[in-house]
């Protein structure tokens, strides 16, 4: 059994992760320090910042707080198993199985394990749309790419990871509170 140590001090086997092992602080911290695109960008741009942009796009489209939270957390498994670029990830079927297992526990932790196929399709569409924007803006090889219409203006500035981490934490807290109240 291999044990991982997280930012918050938790210790567990990521291959046997439970919903109790999942910690918002660990997710926010790790994703704010994890660079998108394997680091092949114009400047540091984190998975955490990408996730915030996805949640803001969902809000701008008038989607529910539940879908905003799903958009915010859609890459949360990467806090535990890191990020692999899409062109490679599709060939790593074992990685995809592990990612799906961990995401299942994350969805469970945040009460999103009953997302409908339509809800899953929606957050995946936003992920793709924000990715297209990021590629064009942050990667020189994609500057001529056509962009899908967005309802928000994604923040792709070079932000301090601590600010991204704090905003991520505040956004999760706000969305959970709003969902619980409704």
PDB file of C-alpha atoms in Angstrom:
ATOM      1  CA  UNK A   1       0.000   0.000   0.000  1.00  0.00           C
ATOM      2  CA  UNK A   2       1.322   3.448  -0.966  1.00  0.00           C
ATOM      3  CA  UNK A   3       0.464   6.362   1.283  1.00  0.00           C
ATOM      4  CA  UNK A   4       0.262   9.960   0.155  1.00  0.00           C
ATOM      5  CA  UNK A   5       0.646  12.941   2.450  1.00  0.00           C
ATOM      6  CA  UNK A   6      -1.535  15.950   1.728  1.00  0.00           C
ATOM      7  CA  UNK A   7      -1.139  19.645   2.491  1.00  0.00           C
ATOM      8  CA  UNK A   8      -3.638  19.416   5.373  1.00  0.00           C
ATOM      9  CA  UNK A   9      -1.703  16.531   6.931  1.00  0.00           C
ATOM     10  CA  UNK A  10      -4.010  13.727   5.852  1.00  0.00           C
ATOM     11  CA  UNK A  11      -2.420  10.388   5.003  1.00  0.00           C
ATOM     12  CA  UNK A  12      -4.139   7.760   2.886  1.00  0.00           C
ATOM     13  CA  UNK A  13      -3.760   5.419  -0.048  1.00  0.00           C
ATOM     14  CA  UNK A  14      -4.947   7.364  -3.120  1.00  0.00           C
ATOM     15  CA  UNK A  15      -5.834   4.070  -4.815  1.00  0.00           C
ATOM     16  CA  UNK A  16      -8.332   3.435  -1.997  1.00  0.00           C
ATOM     17  CA  UNK A  17      -9.497   6.987  -1.397  1.00  0.00           C
ATOM     18  CA  UNK A  18     -12.699   7.578   0.540  1.00  0.00           C
ATOM     19  CA  UNK A  19     -14.990  10.606   0.681  1.00  0.00           C
ATOM     20  CA  UNK A  20     -13.626  11.250   4.194  1.00  0.00           C
ATOM     21  CA  UNK A  21     -10.097  11.564   2.765  1.00  0.00           C
ATOM     22  CA  UNK A  22     -11.205  14.427   0.504  1.00  0.00           C
ATOM     23  CA  UNK A  23     -10.392  17.876   1.894  1.00  0.00           C
ATOM     24  CA  UNK A  24     -11.324  21.203   0.289  1.00  0.00           C
ATOM     25  CA  UNK A  25      -8.130  22.803   1.574  1.00  0.00           C
ATOM     26  CA  UNK A  26      -6.033  20.079  -0.054  1.00  0.00           C
ATOM     27  CA  UNK A  27      -7.850  20.503  -3.359  1.00  0.00           C
ATOM     28  CA  UNK A  28      -7.589  24.310  -3.351  1.00  0.00           C
ATOM     29  CA  UNK A  29      -3.926  24.264  -2.371  1.00  0.00           C
ATOM     30  CA  UNK A  30      -2.799  21.601  -4.837  1.00  0.00           C
ATOM     31  CA  UNK A  31      -4.781  22.938  -7.801  1.00  0.00           C
ATOM     32  CA  UNK A  32      -3.519  26.483  -7.216  1.00  0.00           C
ATOM     33  CA  UNK A  33       0.061  25.200  -7.538  1.00  0.00           C
ATOM     34  CA  UNK A  34      -0.517  22.847 -10.493  1.00  0.00           C
ATOM     35  CA  UNK A  35       0.194  24.404 -13.901  1.00  0.00           C
ATOM     36  CA  UNK A  36      -2.114  23.726 -16.844  1.00  0.00           C
ATOM     37  CA  UNK A  37      -0.870  22.462 -20.182  1.00  0.00           C
ATOM     38  CA  UNK A  38       2.145  20.682 -18.766  1.00  0.00           C
ATOM     39  CA  UNK A  39       3.664  24.130 -18.203  1.00  0.00           C
ATOM     40  CA  UNK A  40       3.833  24.969 -21.926  1.00  0.00           C
ATOM     41  CA  UNK A  41       2.059  28.293 -21.485  1.00  0.00           C
ATOM     42  CA  UNK A  42       2.991  31.954 -21.839  1.00  0.00           C
ATOM     43  CA  UNK A  43       3.022  32.213 -18.036  1.00  0.00           C
ATOM     44  CA  UNK A  44       2.003  30.222 -14.980  1.00  0.00           C
ATOM     45  CA  UNK A  45      -1.717  29.497 -15.075  1.00  0.00           C
ATOM     46  CA  UNK A  46      -3.033  26.967 -12.595  1.00  0.00           C
ATOM     47  CA  UNK A  47      -5.649  24.250 -12.711  1.00  0.00           C
ATOM     48  CA  UNK A  48      -7.257  26.115  -9.807  1.00  0.00           C
ATOM     49  CA  UNK A  49      -7.575  29.298 -11.871  1.00  0.00           C
ATOM     50  CA  UNK A  50      -8.989  27.271 -14.783  1.00  0.00           C
ATOM     51  CA  UNK A  51     -11.549  25.723 -12.418  1.00  0.00           C
ATOM     52  CA  UNK A  52     -12.581  29.152 -11.130  1.00  0.00           C
ATOM     53  CA  UNK A  53     -13.021  30.333 -14.723  1.00  0.00           C
ATOM     54  CA  UNK A  54     -15.237  27.317 -15.436  1.00  0.00           C
ATOM     55  CA  UNK A  55     -17.427  28.068 -12.399  1.00  0.00           C
ATOM     56  CA  UNK A  56     -17.699  31.742 -13.406  1.00  0.00           C
ATOM     57  CA  UNK A  57     -18.715  30.744 -16.925  1.00  0.00           C
ATOM     58  CA  UNK A  58     -21.436  28.486 -15.504  1.00  0.00           C
ATOM     59  CA  UNK A  59     -22.696  31.400 -13.392  1.00  0.00           C
ATOM     60  CA  UNK A  60     -22.605  33.751 -16.399  1.00  0.00           C
ATOM     61  CA  UNK A  61     -24.712  31.240 -18.333  1.00  0.00           C
ATOM     62  CA  UNK A  62     -27.279  31.348 -15.539  1.00  0.00           C
ATOM     63  CA  UNK A  63     -26.697  27.785 -14.427  1.00  0.00           C
ATOM     64  CA  UNK A  64     -27.507  26.595 -10.920  1.00  0.00           C
ATOM     65  CA  UNK A  65     -25.087  26.792  -8.009  1.00  0.00           C
ATOM     66  CA  UNK A  66     -24.959  23.000  -8.138  1.00  0.00           C
ATOM     67  CA  UNK A  67     -23.608  23.117 -11.700  1.00  0.00           C
ATOM     68  CA  UNK A  68     -21.260  25.946 -10.769  1.00  0.00           C
ATOM     69  CA  UNK A  69     -19.848  23.725  -8.014  1.00  0.00           C
ATOM     70  CA  UNK A  70     -19.507  20.817 -10.461  1.00  0.00           C
ATOM     71  CA  UNK A  71     -17.607  23.104 -12.857  1.00  0.00           C
ATOM     72  CA  UNK A  72     -15.364  24.271 -10.017  1.00  0.00           C
ATOM     73  CA  UNK A  73     -14.588  20.717  -8.896  1.00  0.00           C
ATOM     74  CA  UNK A  74     -14.399  18.949 -12.266  1.00  0.00           C
ATOM     75  CA  UNK A  75     -10.578  18.666 -12.108  1.00  0.00           C
ATOM     76  CA  UNK A  76     -10.349  18.101  -8.342  1.00  0.00           C
ATOM     77  CA  UNK A  77      -8.946  14.585  -8.794  1.00  0.00           C
ATOM     78  CA  UNK A  78      -5.776  16.245 -10.099  1.00  0.00           C
ATOM     79  CA  UNK A  79      -5.119  17.437  -6.542  1.00  0.00           C
ATOM     80  CA  UNK A  80      -4.458  13.776  -5.733  1.00  0.00           C
ATOM     81  CA  UNK A  81      -3.030  12.368  -8.997  1.00  0.00           C
ATOM     82  CA  UNK A  82      -1.728  15.478 -10.797  1.00  0.00           C
ATOM     83  CA  UNK A  83      -2.574  16.656 -14.303  1.00  0.00           C
ATOM     84  CA  UNK A  84      -1.752  14.951 -17.567  1.00  0.00           C
ATOM     85  CA  UNK A  85      -2.295  16.758 -20.858  1.00  0.00           C
ATOM     86  CA  UNK A  86      -5.338  15.615 -22.855  1.00  0.00           C
ATOM     87  CA  UNK A  87      -3.422  14.333 -25.908  1.00  0.00           C
ATOM     88  CA  UNK A  88      -1.655  11.824 -23.640  1.00  0.00           C
ATOM     89  CA  UNK A  89      -4.412  11.172 -21.102  1.00  0.00           C
ATOM     90  CA  UNK A  90      -6.668   9.445 -23.657  1.00  0.00           C
ATOM     91  CA  UNK A  91      -4.060   6.685 -24.043  1.00  0.00           C
ATOM     92  CA  UNK A  92      -3.688   6.078 -20.323  1.00  0.00           C
ATOM     93  CA  UNK A  93      -6.759   3.979 -19.681  1.00  0.00           C
ATOM     94  CA  UNK A  94      -5.567   2.984 -16.227  1.00  0.00           C
ATOM     95  CA  UNK A  95      -5.115   6.662 -15.357  1.00  0.00           C
ATOM     96  CA  UNK A  96      -8.636   7.359 -16.594  1.00  0.00           C
ATOM     97  CA  UNK A  97     -10.011   4.574 -14.383  1.00  0.00           C
ATOM     98  CA  UNK A  98      -8.143   5.927 -11.362  1.00  0.00           C
ATOM     99  CA  UNK A  99      -9.283   9.472 -12.153  1.00  0.00           C
ATOM    100  CA  UNK A 100     -12.901   8.315 -12.447  1.00  0.00           C
ATOM    101  CA  UNK A 101     -12.703   6.445  -9.132  1.00  0.00           C
ATOM    102  CA  UNK A 102     -11.284   9.468  -7.316  1.00  0.00           C
ATOM    103  CA  UNK A 103     -13.775  11.833  -8.951  1.00  0.00           C
ATOM    104  CA  UNK A 104     -16.568   9.526  -7.815  1.00  0.00           C
ATOM    105  CA  UNK A 105     -15.470  10.026  -4.205  1.00  0.00           C
ATOM    106  CA  UNK A 106     -15.129  13.783  -4.754  1.00  0.00           C
ATOM    107  CA  UNK A 107     -18.638  13.998  -6.245  1.00  0.00           C
ATOM    108  CA  UNK A 108     -19.880  11.988  -3.235  1.00  0.00           C
ATOM    109  CA  UNK A 109     -18.112  14.300  -0.749  1.00  0.00           C
ATOM    110  CA  UNK A 110     -19.767  17.387  -2.241  1.00  0.00           C
ATOM    111  CA  UNK A 111     -23.213  15.861  -2.823  1.00  0.00           C
ATOM    112  CA  UNK A 112     -22.803  15.772  -6.592  1.00  0.00           C
ATOM    113  CA  UNK A 113     -22.687  12.002  -7.077  1.00  0.00           C
ATOM    114  CA  UNK A 114     -26.176  12.104  -8.582  1.00  0.00           C
ATOM    115  CA  UNK A 115     -25.327  14.489 -11.440  1.00  0.00           C
ATOM    116  CA  UNK A 116     -27.490  13.709 -14.440  1.00  0.00           C
ATOM    117  CA  UNK A 117     -26.012  12.990 -17.856  1.00  0.00           C
ATOM    118  CA  UNK A 118     -27.252  16.430 -18.955  1.00  0.00           C
ATOM    119  CA  UNK A 119     -25.444  18.084 -16.022  1.00  0.00           C
ATOM    120  CA  UNK A 120     -22.262  16.155 -16.830  1.00  0.00           C
ATOM    121  CA  UNK A 121     -22.530  17.174 -20.473  1.00  0.00           C
ATOM    122  CA  UNK A 122     -22.881  20.812 -19.418  1.00  0.00           C
ATOM    123  CA  UNK A 123     -19.805  20.971 -17.197  1.00  0.00           C
ATOM    124  CA  UNK A 124     -17.772  19.118 -19.818  1.00  0.00           C
ATOM    125  CA  UNK A 125     -18.874  21.646 -22.464  1.00  0.00           C
ATOM    126  CA  UNK A 126     -17.705  24.537 -20.287  1.00  0.00           C
ATOM    127  CA  UNK A 127     -14.405  22.760 -19.645  1.00  0.00           C
ATOM    128  CA  UNK A 128     -13.901  22.434 -23.415  1.00  0.00           C
ATOM    129  CA  UNK A 129     -14.914  26.047 -24.098  1.00  0.00           C
ATOM    130  CA  UNK A 130     -12.592  27.467 -21.427  1.00  0.00           C
ATOM    131  CA  UNK A 131      -9.790  25.188 -22.658  1.00  0.00           C
ATOM    132  CA  UNK A 132     -10.179  26.566 -26.198  1.00  0.00           C
ATOM    133  CA  UNK A 133      -9.930  30.111 -24.817  1.00  0.00           C
ATOM    134  CA  UNK A 134      -6.843  29.213 -22.772  1.00  0.00           C
ATOM    135  CA  UNK A 135      -5.102  27.540 -25.710  1.00  0.00           C
ATOM    136  CA  UNK A 136      -5.605  30.545 -27.954  1.00  0.00           C
ATOM    137  CA  UNK A 137      -4.543  33.049 -25.301  1.00  0.00           C
ATOM    138  CA  UNK A 138      -1.691  31.157 -23.645  1.00  0.00           C
ATOM    139  CA  UNK A 139      -0.179  28.891 -26.324  1.00  0.00           C
ATOM    140  CA  UNK A 140       1.419  30.338 -29.431  1.00  0.00           C
ATOM    141  CA  UNK A 141       0.550  27.309 -31.576  1.00  0.00           C
ATOM    142  CA  UNK A 142      -3.197  27.866 -31.116  1.00  0.00           C
ATOM    143  CA  UNK A 143      -3.497  31.627 -31.721  1.00  0.00           C
ATOM    144  CA  UNK A 144      -5.514  31.165 -34.927  1.00  0.00           C
ATOM    145  CA  UNK A 145      -8.015  28.801 -33.327  1.00  0.00           C
ATOM    146  CA  UNK A 146     -11.690  29.777 -33.539  1.00  0.00           C
ATOM    147  CA  UNK A 147     -13.274  30.311 -30.155  1.00  0.00           C
ATOM    148  CA  UNK A 148     -16.697  29.205 -28.993  1.00  0.00           C
ATOM    149  CA  UNK A 149     -18.859  32.019 -27.613  1.00  0.00           C
ATOM    150  CA  UNK A 150     -18.381  32.603 -23.897  1.00  0.00           C
ATOM    151  CA  UNK A 151     -20.707  34.373 -21.481  1.00  0.00           C
ATOM    152  CA  UNK A 152     -17.857  35.480 -19.214  1.00  0.00           C
ATOM    153  CA  UNK A 153     -14.375  36.924 -19.601  1.00  0.00           C
ATOM    154  CA  UNK A 154     -11.974  34.288 -18.242  1.00  0.00           C
ATOM    155  CA  UNK A 155      -9.150  35.618 -16.108  1.00  0.00           C
ATOM    156  CA  UNK A 156      -5.944  34.211 -17.571  1.00  0.00           C
ATOM    157  CA  UNK A 157      -3.669  36.733 -15.880  1.00  0.00           C
ATOM    158  CA  UNK A 158      -0.574  35.597 -14.036  1.00  0.00           C
ATOM    159  CA  UNK A 159      -2.106  35.396 -10.554  1.00  0.00           C
ATOM    160  CA  UNK A 160      -0.404  34.564  -7.291  1.00  0.00           C
ATOM    161  CA  UNK A 161      -1.208  30.978  -6.320  1.00  0.00           C
ATOM    162  CA  UNK A 162      -2.176  32.076  -2.797  1.00  0.00           C
ATOM    163  CA  UNK A 163      -4.898  34.347  -4.200  1.00  0.00           C
ATOM    164  CA  UNK A 164      -6.221  31.541  -6.408  1.00  0.00           C
ATOM    165  CA  UNK A 165      -6.215  29.154  -3.449  1.00  0.00           C
ATOM    166  CA  UNK A 166      -8.156  31.634  -1.287  1.00  0.00           C
ATOM    167  CA  UNK A 167     -10.707  32.389  -4.015  1.00  0.00           C
ATOM    168  CA  UNK A 168     -11.201  28.669  -4.627  1.00  0.00           C
ATOM    169  CA  UNK A 169     -11.865  28.062  -0.914  1.00  0.00           C
ATOM    170  CA  UNK A 170     -14.277  30.994  -0.695  1.00  0.00           C
ATOM    171  CA  UNK A 171     -16.123  29.900  -3.836  1.00  0.00           C
ATOM    172  CA  UNK A 172     -16.604  26.331  -2.578  1.00  0.00           C
ATOM    173  CA  UNK A 173     -17.854  27.649   0.772  1.00  0.00           C
ATOM    174  CA  UNK A 174     -20.250  30.112  -0.867  1.00  0.00           C
ATOM    175  CA  UNK A 175     -21.659  27.576  -3.325  1.00  0.00           C
ATOM    176  CA  UNK A 176     -22.113  24.904  -0.644  1.00  0.00           C
ATOM    177  CA  UNK A 177     -23.903  27.408   1.612  1.00  0.00           C
ATOM    178  CA  UNK A 178     -26.170  28.557  -1.219  1.00  0.00           C
ATOM    179  CA  UNK A 179     -26.983  24.967  -2.237  1.00  0.00           C
ATOM    180  CA  UNK A 180     -27.779  23.978   1.366  1.00  0.00           C
ATOM    181  CA  UNK A 181     -30.086  27.001   1.788  1.00  0.00           C
ATOM    182  CA  UNK A 182     -32.137  26.176  -1.298  1.00  0.00           C
TER     183      UNK A 182
END
